[in-house]
Amino acid sequence: MTDQLLDSANLEAAPRDDPQPRNRMVRTINEAMRRHAAERPHAVFGEFVLKGTVRRLTYAELLSDATRYARHCAHRGVGPGDVVIIILDHGPDLATSFCGVMLLGAIPSFMPYATPKQDAGYYWTSHKQLFDRIAPKLIITFPANRRHFATHCPEYLDRLALTDELPEAPTAWASPSDMDPDTVALLQHSSGTTSLKKGVMLTHRTILDQVSTYAGHLGFGPDDVVASWLPLYHDMGLVATLLMPLIVGARVVLLDPFEWVTRPETLLDVIQEKRATFCWLPNFAFSHLARVVPADRSFYLSSMRAFINCSEPCKPATFRTFQQRFASAGITERMLQVSYAMAENVFAVTQTDLTRPCRLLRADRSTFMERGVICEAAEEADSIEFLSCGPAVENTEIRIASPDRDSLEEGEVGEIVIRGTSLFAGYYRLPDQTRSKLRQGWYHTGDLGFLWKGELYVTGRKDDLIVVYGRNYYAHEIEEIVSAVPGVIPGRCVAIDVPSVELGTNQVIVMLETRDEEGAPMLPRTVKSRVAAAMGLVVTSVVVERPGTLAKTTSGKISRELNRLRYLNRGAARN
Amino acid sequence: MTEDPVFERVRHVVADTFGIDPATITPETTAEDVDGWDSVAHASLIVGLESAFGKTIPMDRAYEVANVGEMANLLRSL
């Protein structure tokens, strides 16, 4: 970064006719970014760690490089309201391109790139379907991805903007300064089958509202340092580790997700070295750290204010294992916290209280299983443990609903329904799906749970959504893919989830019927590779059965629940 | 079936990691042939192999190998 660029960023950041007094609330994410660049130009916004090297980005550099992107996008015909897709590998361009598109008043959306392990054909077919629906004006990507577009998706070649094509200096360019805070700031695509991904529309106002309440709830401020490996195309990564720090003026240290999986201790090294204070992780990541970090490695992690468990069911056993493994590094029970969050509410719906350990509720197992009602378990009774997700964040209301009652009593299990000022504006170009989930201002989450002493506890799902490693997959979408595999009797398969205590997440098992005895031994491999290619999901095991073996409901439909019980019973018999 | 000692050791670490019979693993065995072999489990395998061989496997190469035989070749080359 040259001084000239820094100067131009500073000039742009403080237009003379709009002095932006310090105490004025910002109305858009762009204003927040400009303000930090003007007031603390040399403060570090982000450090991107890749292969042992660190690339640092100050707030001034963030604005300056974002401006280059904005200008380039404008030059390529992008205007306010246009969607720009960002497919990048790990590095500062993730942040600068995203912010650049927002500066322009256009709508950025992160998407993952095809990994070498993925079946290229399927990745591209499904992404092309998704592009066709979203109709991006531009796709920002890394130079090496151009040849993949040329081979697999030539229709979009003329819409590519490569990271090495940017003009060097942010020459004169007038950014829209009076943007309406109710314009859509970005699209967040939920995981699942690529072509069916729903783009959650979030406006500047809802994002700022969420950040101000959530940051207030956490006491998160400019002195905080977030350490993360989370991909930014996921809502937890996008909001907790990019947007909230950016709006508040904090600092992030971001690791490459692929590097982290293989070397999870790098996250702890970074926390120690950068004196990080916050880290958001899905439940499995706590297990992964406890299992894979070499036993002879020790750390000093007392700078941490909280590790926040989020985006898949949080397990008390996982916290216990993690805390025991890293107690010598200074990890206490109080540092392990929980949030219930979703892109449809920008991010957090609830958050536990950072000043004390999370509440743990021991409920009577039979009342819960048989009646869906919570009673505190007697000392010796057969019980089931639930970890609290905390109370609702300010400006968000929660009620628990059943098909015939809008609001259940404390301790009754039903669907979690939410409303508040952070709620999304709908799914992009999917009005029917928006109407089915967003009714009279309430978002129907599909999650099951209950309220207890003012705090939310999540118990499961109303539909067939399966959460694996913090990402969402629908069983019926997996089944559609399996059903189309040659040799599988169409419609004669189920996808079920089985919890893994060791991994701290769910595993997906596919059970299917075939008439092709000769081809049967090859079916598991084919099924696993098809599902991985289509959804990025690795099926743990494929059970191949003879025709008529899978259990059916009384109405003759193949039952996930009955087959799940059969699978678990067989496992129990084996053990 | 090979008698190669490097492959034999890799085979046993793979078998231990995924709780399967070593005899079912050949040089051609891929992740898709073994239940539970996903990218998170792969990390456990890498740690297991590094500890068994006393070597560090470069991250970018750890995910390039297509099957167990290639994993043995990679360890041999380090």
XYZ file of C-alpha atoms in Angstrom:
653
model
C 0.000 0.000 0.000
C 1.487 3.333 -1.002
C 1.204 6.587 0.915
C -0.586 8.075 -2.032
C -3.330 5.495 -1.674
C -3.592 6.103 2.029
C -3.936 9.812 1.405
C -6.627 9.374 -1.186
C -8.522 7.088 1.151
C -8.355 9.655 3.912
C -9.549 12.388 1.639
C -12.427 10.304 0.482
C -13.215 9.271 4.001
C -13.798 12.812 5.219
C -15.779 14.796 2.688
C -15.811 18.468 3.758
C -19.541 18.926 3.381
C -20.312 15.980 5.654
C -18.132 16.177 8.724
C -19.845 13.207 10.440
C -19.591 14.223 14.065
C -18.378 11.396 16.257
C -21.552 10.995 18.208
C -23.823 10.618 15.200
C -25.181 7.133 14.594
C -24.102 5.648 11.294
C -26.927 4.767 8.919
C -25.118 2.350 6.624
C -22.200 -0.089 6.812
C -20.407 2.163 4.333
C -20.606 5.114 6.714
C -19.153 2.988 9.505
C -16.261 1.920 7.292
C -15.576 5.521 6.190
C -15.699 6.768 9.734
C -13.134 4.248 10.999
C -10.874 4.955 8.025
C -11.047 8.665 8.787
C -10.718 8.496 12.547
C -8.312 5.567 12.940
C -6.725 5.116 9.513
C -3.760 3.120 10.788
C -5.727 0.827 13.088
C -5.618 -2.751 11.820
C -8.931 -4.103 10.589
C -7.868 -7.552 9.452
C -4.985 -9.975 9.377
C -5.322 -12.818 6.886
C -3.152 -15.796 7.741
C -2.252 -18.209 4.943
C 0.619 -20.689 4.733
C 2.521 -19.036 7.539
C 2.308 -15.525 6.093
C 0.146 -12.703 7.413
C -1.394 -10.062 5.154
C -2.499 -7.040 7.123
C -5.174 -4.534 6.200
C -5.656 -1.248 8.065
C -8.999 0.564 8.050
C -7.580 3.116 5.605
C -6.356 0.349 3.323
C -9.694 -1.415 3.569
C -11.521 1.704 2.399
C -8.957 2.504 -0.250
C -8.950 -1.018 -1.725
C -12.728 -1.275 -1.425
C -12.945 1.960 -3.380
C -10.805 0.437 -6.128
C -13.246 -2.447 -6.308
C -16.229 -0.097 -6.304
C -14.758 1.910 -9.123
C -13.912 -1.182 -11.132
C -17.396 -2.593 -10.658
C -18.927 0.742 -11.722
C -16.673 0.728 -14.772
C -17.982 -2.753 -15.575
C -21.551 -1.502 -15.509
C -22.560 -2.460 -11.972
C -25.011 -0.040 -10.402
C -27.014 0.208 -7.189
C -29.191 -2.861 -6.601
C -27.182 -5.168 -8.876
C -25.996 -8.461 -7.421
C -22.268 -9.208 -7.494
C -21.079 -12.700 -6.591
C -17.707 -13.080 -4.904
C -15.849 -16.372 -5.219
C -12.387 -15.921 -3.716
C -9.714 -17.881 -1.927
C -8.432 -16.763 1.448
C -7.003 -13.250 1.644
C -7.750 -9.525 2.125
C -9.608 -9.318 -1.200
C -12.491 -11.148 0.469
C -13.092 -8.092 2.645
C -12.114 -5.367 0.195
C -14.192 -6.680 -2.709
C -17.241 -7.250 -0.510
C -17.009 -3.754 0.957
C -16.344 -2.286 -2.483
C -19.551 -3.732 -3.888
C -21.459 -2.339 -0.892
C -19.876 1.107 -1.360
C -21.427 1.165 -4.787
C -24.874 0.408 -3.403
C -24.760 -2.948 -5.174
C -25.398 -6.273 -3.407
C -22.461 -8.610 -2.728
C -22.819 -12.307 -1.984
C -20.019 -14.721 -1.087
C -19.973 -18.195 -2.595
C -17.475 -21.000 -2.112
C -15.076 -22.030 -4.864
C -14.854 -25.615 -6.157
C -12.346 -27.576 -4.126
C -10.102 -30.034 -5.985
C -11.898 -32.881 -4.164
C -15.288 -31.835 -5.511
C -16.773 -33.209 -8.706
C -16.288 -30.259 -11.054
C -19.205 -31.148 -13.316
C -21.751 -31.050 -10.535
C -20.334 -27.943 -8.841
C -20.612 -26.014 -12.085
C -23.990 -27.315 -13.221
C -25.551 -26.424 -9.883
C -23.790 -23.058 -9.628
C -24.859 -22.165 -13.142
C -28.473 -22.830 -12.115
C -27.963 -20.623 -9.087
C -26.343 -17.851 -11.180
C -29.226 -18.067 -13.657
C -31.714 -17.422 -10.846
C -29.730 -14.663 -9.135
C -28.574 -13.061 -12.408
C -25.373 -11.469 -11.052
C -24.120 -8.439 -12.923
C -20.545 -9.397 -12.156
C -18.631 -12.292 -10.581
C -15.440 -11.331 -8.774
C -12.992 -14.217 -8.640
C -9.294 -15.148 -8.584
C -7.383 -15.345 -11.885
C -6.918 -19.146 -11.809
C -10.700 -19.591 -11.687
C -11.090 -18.060 -15.147
C -10.145 -21.250 -16.949
C -12.699 -23.213 -14.901
C -15.372 -20.739 -15.979
C -14.151 -21.096 -19.583
C -14.518 -24.881 -19.391
C -17.641 -25.271 -17.269
C -19.572 -22.026 -17.331
C -18.645 -20.064 -20.474
C -21.977 -18.183 -20.413
C -20.649 -16.119 -17.511
C -17.111 -15.484 -18.805
C -17.916 -11.939 -19.868
C -19.154 -11.137 -16.374
C -15.940 -12.134 -14.608
C -13.880 -9.519 -12.808
C -10.502 -10.940 -11.851
C -8.644 -9.723 -8.799
C -5.558 -8.914 -10.882
C -7.489 -6.640 -13.253
C -8.093 -3.843 -10.779
C -6.766 -0.398 -11.558
C -3.892 0.537 -9.233
C -5.167 3.786 -7.768
C -8.686 4.724 -6.749
C -9.077 7.597 -9.183
C -11.831 10.170 -8.852
C -15.093 8.453 -8.224
C -18.134 9.726 -6.427
C -19.647 7.109 -4.194
C -23.341 7.415 -3.419
C -23.209 9.222 -0.070
C -26.897 9.382 0.804
C -27.748 5.721 0.499
C -31.098 4.664 1.876
C -30.472 2.441 4.927
C -33.407 0.288 3.841
C -31.693 -0.826 0.655
C -30.478 -4.413 0.591
C -26.832 -4.464 1.692
C -26.022 -8.074 0.889
C -27.335 -11.545 0.189
C -26.441 -14.391 2.522
C -26.872 -17.813 0.940
C -27.820 -20.603 3.279
C -26.126 -23.928 2.757
C -27.740 -26.989 1.254
C -28.056 -28.047 -2.352
C -26.378 -25.320 -4.372
C -29.053 -24.719 -6.976
C -31.718 -24.394 -4.273
C -29.825 -22.006 -2.010
C -31.966 -19.176 -0.723
C -30.434 -15.709 -0.713
C -31.337 -14.034 2.594
C -31.784 -10.295 1.869
C -30.426 -8.058 4.630
C -30.634 -4.293 4.613
C -28.109 -1.863 6.079
C -30.625 -0.918 8.751
C -31.255 -4.495 9.943
C -27.538 -5.325 9.982
C -26.674 -2.173 11.951
C -29.554 -2.830 14.315
C -28.373 -6.371 14.964
C -24.755 -5.358 15.390
C -25.577 -2.598 17.817
C -27.759 -4.846 19.993
C -25.519 -7.905 19.758
C -22.298 -5.961 20.345
C -24.023 -4.236 23.273
C -25.105 -7.588 24.702
C -21.530 -8.902 24.479
C -19.790 -5.672 25.401
C -17.959 -6.034 22.080
C -15.980 -2.934 21.091
C -13.040 -1.497 19.162
C -10.500 -3.092 21.513
C -11.739 -6.586 20.782
C -9.873 -9.028 18.556
C -11.763 -11.842 16.815
C -9.873 -14.996 15.862
C -11.604 -17.152 13.279
C -11.302 -19.826 10.625
C -14.982 -19.631 9.599
C -15.754 -19.307 5.913
C -17.308 -15.928 5.108
C -20.032 -17.434 2.916
C -21.523 -18.790 6.153
C -23.647 -16.386 8.264
C -21.595 -16.910 11.403
C -18.371 -16.055 9.556
C -19.912 -13.175 7.637
C -21.542 -11.386 10.564
C -19.501 -12.313 13.626
C -16.076 -12.209 12.026
C -16.406 -9.634 9.247
C -19.379 -7.256 9.507
C -19.663 -6.783 13.267
C -15.925 -6.113 13.745
C -16.002 -3.760 10.739
C -19.011 -1.795 12.006
C -17.685 -1.579 15.559
C -14.107 -0.864 14.503
C -12.570 -3.997 16.020
C -9.875 -6.248 14.594
C -10.071 -9.723 13.042
C -7.481 -12.421 12.492
C -8.752 -14.821 9.864
C -7.358 -18.249 9.055
C -7.996 -20.272 5.933
C -10.740 -22.853 6.721
C -8.901 -25.653 4.918
C -5.676 -25.010 6.790
C -7.538 -24.884 10.074
C -9.170 -28.293 9.636
C -5.787 -29.961 9.215
C -3.943 -27.859 11.781
C -6.583 -26.750 14.294
C -3.878 -25.621 16.730
C -3.167 -22.648 14.424
C -6.311 -21.042 15.825
C -4.939 -21.310 19.358
C -1.526 -20.035 18.228
C -3.237 -16.986 16.731
C -5.329 -16.359 19.868
C -2.187 -16.483 21.986
C -0.073 -14.336 19.673
C -2.702 -11.684 18.880
C -4.289 -11.720 22.337
C -7.667 -12.427 20.782
C -10.801 -11.910 22.855
C -13.631 -13.576 20.895
C -14.002 -16.717 18.803
C -17.214 -18.104 17.285
C -17.223 -21.839 16.581
C -19.738 -24.537 15.679
C -19.971 -27.333 18.268
C -17.860 -29.806 16.265
C -14.919 -27.363 16.246
C -14.639 -27.598 20.049
C -14.440 -31.404 19.718
C -11.996 -31.163 16.843
C -9.668 -28.877 18.818
C -9.821 -31.128 21.876
C -9.187 -34.283 19.831
C -6.647 -33.231 17.240
C -4.402 -30.584 18.844
C -1.272 -32.524 19.858
C -1.293 -33.342 23.573
C 2.224 -31.962 24.047
C 1.229 -28.472 22.842
C 0.445 -25.934 25.525
C -1.064 -22.488 25.096
C -1.740 -19.299 26.969
C -5.313 -18.283 26.117
C -6.328 -16.083 29.027
C -6.868 -13.059 26.749
C -10.099 -14.714 25.612
C -13.382 -13.252 26.802
C -15.555 -15.907 25.130
C -15.657 -18.840 22.761
C -19.203 -18.762 21.422
C -20.755 -22.066 20.373
C -23.179 -21.522 17.544
C -24.858 -22.882 14.416
C -25.323 -26.489 15.446
C -26.748 -28.130 18.580
C -24.468 -27.233 21.496
C -23.595 -30.177 23.688
C -22.675 -29.988 27.388
C -20.291 -32.955 26.936
C -18.400 -31.073 24.209
C -17.858 -28.068 26.489
C -16.669 -30.320 29.311
C -14.117 -32.084 27.072
C -12.851 -28.796 25.658
C -12.584 -27.106 29.027
C -10.697 -30.055 30.544
C -8.269 -30.270 27.626
C -7.458 -26.546 27.702
C -7.856 -25.761 31.407
C -4.084 -25.440 31.709
C -4.179 -22.799 28.941
C -6.486 -20.685 31.092
C -9.842 -21.783 29.649
C -12.572 -21.564 32.258
C -16.215 -22.647 32.136
C -17.256 -19.008 32.035
C -15.402 -18.502 28.739
C -17.604 -21.087 26.980
C -20.813 -19.452 25.818
C -23.696 -20.132 23.439
C -25.654 -18.200 20.850
C -28.684 -19.274 18.822
C -28.367 -17.514 15.503
C -29.543 -17.533 11.910
C -29.043 -15.483 8.774
C -32.769 -14.610 8.741
C -32.218 -12.508 11.878
C -28.880 -11.228 10.493
C -27.248 -13.391 13.150
C -27.962 -13.679 16.895
C -31.434 -14.434 18.242
C -30.113 -15.225 21.714
C -26.829 -14.986 23.585
C -25.838 -16.318 26.970
C -24.540 -14.021 29.703
C -20.755 -13.695 29.490
C -20.393 -13.031 33.199
C -21.280 -16.579 34.259
C -21.158 -20.149 32.891
C -24.053 -21.238 30.644
C -27.097 -22.658 32.376
C -27.423 -26.410 32.181
C -30.877 -27.925 32.579
C -31.341 -31.562 33.601
C -34.801 -32.524 32.419
C -36.785 -35.680 33.060
C -36.202 -37.833 29.979
C -39.547 -39.599 29.794
C -41.693 -36.442 30.170
C -39.630 -34.794 27.441
C -39.675 -37.769 25.047
C -43.298 -38.737 25.553
C -45.089 -35.428 26.137
C -42.702 -32.755 24.880
C -42.771 -31.133 28.287
C -39.815 -30.136 30.420
C -39.705 -30.986 34.117
C -36.556 -30.592 36.131
C -35.252 -34.100 36.789
C -35.196 -35.499 40.274
C -31.733 -36.353 41.592
C -31.664 -40.019 40.528
C -34.111 -39.886 37.607
C -33.198 -40.743 34.031
C -32.439 -37.310 32.655
C -31.452 -35.477 29.514
C -29.186 -32.409 29.596
C -29.877 -29.200 27.692
C -27.476 -26.301 27.379
C -29.127 -22.888 27.456
C -28.767 -20.598 24.452
C -29.464 -17.609 26.706
C -32.160 -14.947 26.593
C -33.258 -13.167 23.406
C -31.045 -10.268 22.380
C -32.638 -6.839 22.657
C -35.196 -6.013 19.938
C -35.868 -9.700 19.227
C -38.903 -11.560 20.569
C -39.237 -15.316 20.809
C -42.353 -17.394 21.168
C -42.834 -21.130 21.067
C -45.713 -22.260 18.858
C -47.556 -25.481 18.130
C -49.858 -26.169 15.157
C -52.899 -25.232 17.282
C -51.478 -22.697 19.767
C -49.584 -19.519 18.987
C -47.783 -19.319 22.257
C -46.928 -22.275 24.461
C -46.206 -22.174 28.180
C -42.762 -22.250 29.726
C -41.265 -25.731 29.400
C -43.512 -26.854 26.532
C -41.614 -27.881 23.398
C -42.717 -26.351 20.088
C -41.494 -24.447 17.058
C -39.278 -21.431 17.743
C -40.837 -18.368 16.122
C -39.099 -14.980 16.174
C -39.769 -11.350 15.391
C -37.758 -8.162 15.762
C -35.953 -5.295 14.170
C -33.142 -7.471 12.745
C -35.435 -9.689 10.680
C -34.563 -10.235 7.000
C -36.373 -8.618 4.099
C -37.151 -11.969 2.418
C -35.445 -14.528 0.187
C -34.109 -13.036 -3.030
C -36.423 -13.793 -5.960
C -38.274 -16.483 -3.956
C -41.571 -14.862 -2.889
C -43.356 -18.171 -2.161
C -40.616 -19.407 0.159
C -40.559 -16.011 1.860
C -44.327 -16.120 2.449
C -44.203 -19.633 3.880
C -41.547 -18.758 6.479
C -42.294 -15.106 7.226
C -45.916 -14.754 8.365
C -47.442 -11.614 9.915
C -43.983 -10.367 10.750
C -42.932 -13.581 12.514
C -40.218 -15.844 11.135
C -40.953 -19.556 11.591
C -37.529 -21.084 12.152
C -38.389 -24.778 11.861
C -36.292 -25.339 15.010
C -37.890 -26.946 18.038
C -37.228 -25.726 21.539
C -38.640 -24.343 24.757
C -38.314 -21.360 27.036
C -37.245 -21.857 30.656
C -36.727 -19.036 33.140
C -36.429 -16.534 30.313
C -33.828 -18.484 28.357
C -34.140 -20.470 25.140
C -33.200 -24.138 24.813
C -33.102 -25.812 21.389
C -34.121 -29.468 21.191
C -34.288 -30.386 17.507
C -35.978 -29.733 14.182
C -39.571 -29.704 13.024
C -38.638 -30.660 9.483
C -35.938 -32.879 7.995
C -33.044 -30.412 8.266
C -29.809 -32.045 9.347
C -26.937 -29.954 10.720
C -23.477 -31.376 10.025
C -20.337 -29.481 11.007
C -22.471 -26.352 11.433
C -23.916 -26.510 7.927
C -27.508 -27.231 6.961
C -28.738 -30.009 4.701
C -32.253 -31.266 4.045
C -32.761 -35.048 4.137
C -35.205 -34.909 1.210
C -32.592 -33.138 -0.937
C -30.014 -35.818 -0.127
C -32.615 -38.490 -0.947
C -33.366 -36.894 -4.330
C -29.702 -37.135 -5.276
C -29.401 -40.734 -4.039
C -32.607 -41.713 -5.800
C -31.107 -40.668 -9.137
C -28.013 -42.881 -8.736
C -28.196 -45.776 -11.253
C -28.917 -49.020 -9.423
C -30.902 -47.382 -6.614
C -34.622 -48.135 -6.863
C -36.089 -44.639 -7.363
C -37.697 -43.354 -4.171
C -36.440 -46.303 -2.152
C -33.886 -44.577 0.047
C -33.641 -42.505 3.224
C -31.088 -40.091 4.640
C -30.946 -40.095 8.429
C -28.832 -38.296 11.007
C -27.040 -40.020 13.815
C -25.325 -37.951 16.505
C -21.608 -38.547 17.043
C -20.496 -37.753 20.575
C -16.861 -38.069 19.555
C -17.084 -35.608 16.645
C -19.562 -33.292 18.388
C -21.833 -33.181 15.344
C -24.326 -35.277 13.366
C -23.363 -37.884 10.833
C -25.491 -38.662 7.795
C -26.311 -42.263 6.964
C -27.987 -43.232 3.695
C -30.029 -46.434 3.521
C -31.148 -47.593 0.087
C -32.634 -50.527 -1.792
C -31.273 -52.051 -4.994
C -32.121 -54.983 -7.273
C -28.648 -54.925 -8.798
C -26.790 -57.481 -6.671
C -23.716 -57.361 -8.842
C -23.396 -53.570 -8.693
C -24.298 -53.335 -4.992
C -20.721 -53.295 -3.633
C -19.936 -50.183 -5.725
C -23.070 -48.272 -4.700
C -21.714 -46.758 -1.457
C -18.809 -45.148 -3.297
C -21.062 -43.752 -6.047
C -23.633 -42.451 -3.577
C -20.969 -40.758 -1.443
C -19.343 -39.100 -4.420
C -22.659 -37.865 -5.889
C -23.814 -36.351 -2.604
C -20.392 -34.804 -1.924
C -20.348 -33.242 -5.377
C -23.863 -31.870 -5.134
C -23.876 -30.637 -1.564
C -20.336 -30.735 -0.246
C -21.566 -33.262 2.301
C -19.668 -36.456 3.085
C -22.122 -39.267 3.837
C -20.655 -41.283 6.689
C -22.056 -44.643 5.685
C -24.265 -46.149 2.981
C -26.347 -49.195 3.860
C -27.381 -51.212 0.795
C -30.450 -53.418 1.201
C -32.605 -55.790 -0.836
C -35.933 -54.557 -2.285
C -38.706 -54.243 0.300
C -36.356 -54.103 3.305
C -36.655 -50.430 4.339
C -39.268 -49.788 7.005
C -42.473 -48.026 5.925
C -45.115 -46.027 7.732
C -48.683 -47.345 7.894
C -49.427 -45.273 4.790
C -46.685 -47.090 2.875
C -44.166 -44.260 2.791
C -40.544 -45.004 3.640
C -40.044 -43.697 7.170
C -36.904 -41.843 8.224
C -37.693 -42.318 11.897
C -38.349 -46.087 11.747
C -35.252 -46.692 9.642
C -33.205 -44.514 11.953
C -34.287 -46.700 14.878
C -33.448 -49.845 12.880
C -30.000 -48.463 12.107
C -29.335 -47.476 15.733
C -30.591 -50.825 17.044
C -28.345 -52.699 14.650
C -25.391 -50.600 15.830
C -26.317 -51.341 19.442
C -26.528 -55.066 18.630
C -23.073 -54.945 16.991
C -21.528 -53.220 19.995
C -1.092 -57.397 -1.645
C 2.081 -55.428 -0.982
C 4.645 -56.174 1.713
C 5.890 -52.598 1.679
C 6.580 -51.594 5.332
C 5.575 -47.928 4.797
C 2.254 -48.999 3.324
C 1.756 -51.489 6.160
C 2.185 -48.764 8.739
C -0.145 -46.388 6.849
C -2.691 -49.187 6.580
C -2.654 -49.697 10.345
C -3.002 -46.004 11.146
C -5.949 -45.763 8.705
C -7.514 -48.865 10.271
C -7.069 -47.454 13.800
C -8.423 -44.031 12.859
C -11.610 -45.387 11.326
C -12.000 -48.532 13.436
C -11.900 -50.972 10.526
C -10.115 -54.229 9.699
C -6.648 -53.510 8.168
C -7.155 -56.399 5.755
C -9.906 -54.422 3.983
C -7.467 -51.638 3.067
C -5.508 -51.813 -0.201
C -3.343 -49.166 -1.930
C -6.399 -48.371 -4.090
C -8.686 -47.697 -1.115
C -10.087 -44.149 -1.291
C -11.822 -42.007 1.334
C -15.180 -42.918 -0.189
C -14.546 -46.603 0.517
C -14.172 -46.000 4.252
C -17.126 -45.005 6.440
C -16.649 -41.695 8.209
C -13.614 -40.526 6.207
C -14.427 -36.842 5.745
C -12.182 -33.783 5.888
C -12.422 -33.479 9.672
C -11.577 -37.169 10.160
C -8.801 -36.734 7.580
C -7.164 -34.252 9.957
C -7.127 -36.908 12.699
C -5.583 -39.333 10.229
C -2.853 -36.839 9.302
C -2.016 -36.302 12.981
C -1.946 -40.091 13.491
C 0.370 -40.580 10.509
C 2.674 -37.763 11.577
C 3.019 -39.260 15.007
C 3.565 -42.805 13.634
C 6.227 -41.669 11.160
C 7.715 -38.771 13.143
C 7.295 -36.545 10.071
C 5.346 -33.393 9.240
C 3.057 -33.657 6.230
C 2.766 -30.361 4.295
C -0.856 -29.191 4.443
C -1.329 -28.604 0.740
C -0.142 -32.129 -0.046
C -2.135 -33.805 2.703
C -5.357 -33.273 0.741
C -3.971 -34.038 -2.709
C -3.576 -37.775 -2.282
C -6.250 -39.833 -4.010
C -5.886 -43.120 -2.145
C -4.032 -44.949 0.637
C -1.244 -46.006 -1.733
C -0.566 -42.376 -2.635
C -0.525 -41.471 1.046
C 2.210 -44.088 1.560
C 4.133 -42.640 -1.401
C 3.826 -39.152 0.052
C 5.209 -40.310 3.415
C 8.037 -42.112 1.661
C 8.972 -38.915 -0.184
C 9.193 -36.763 2.955
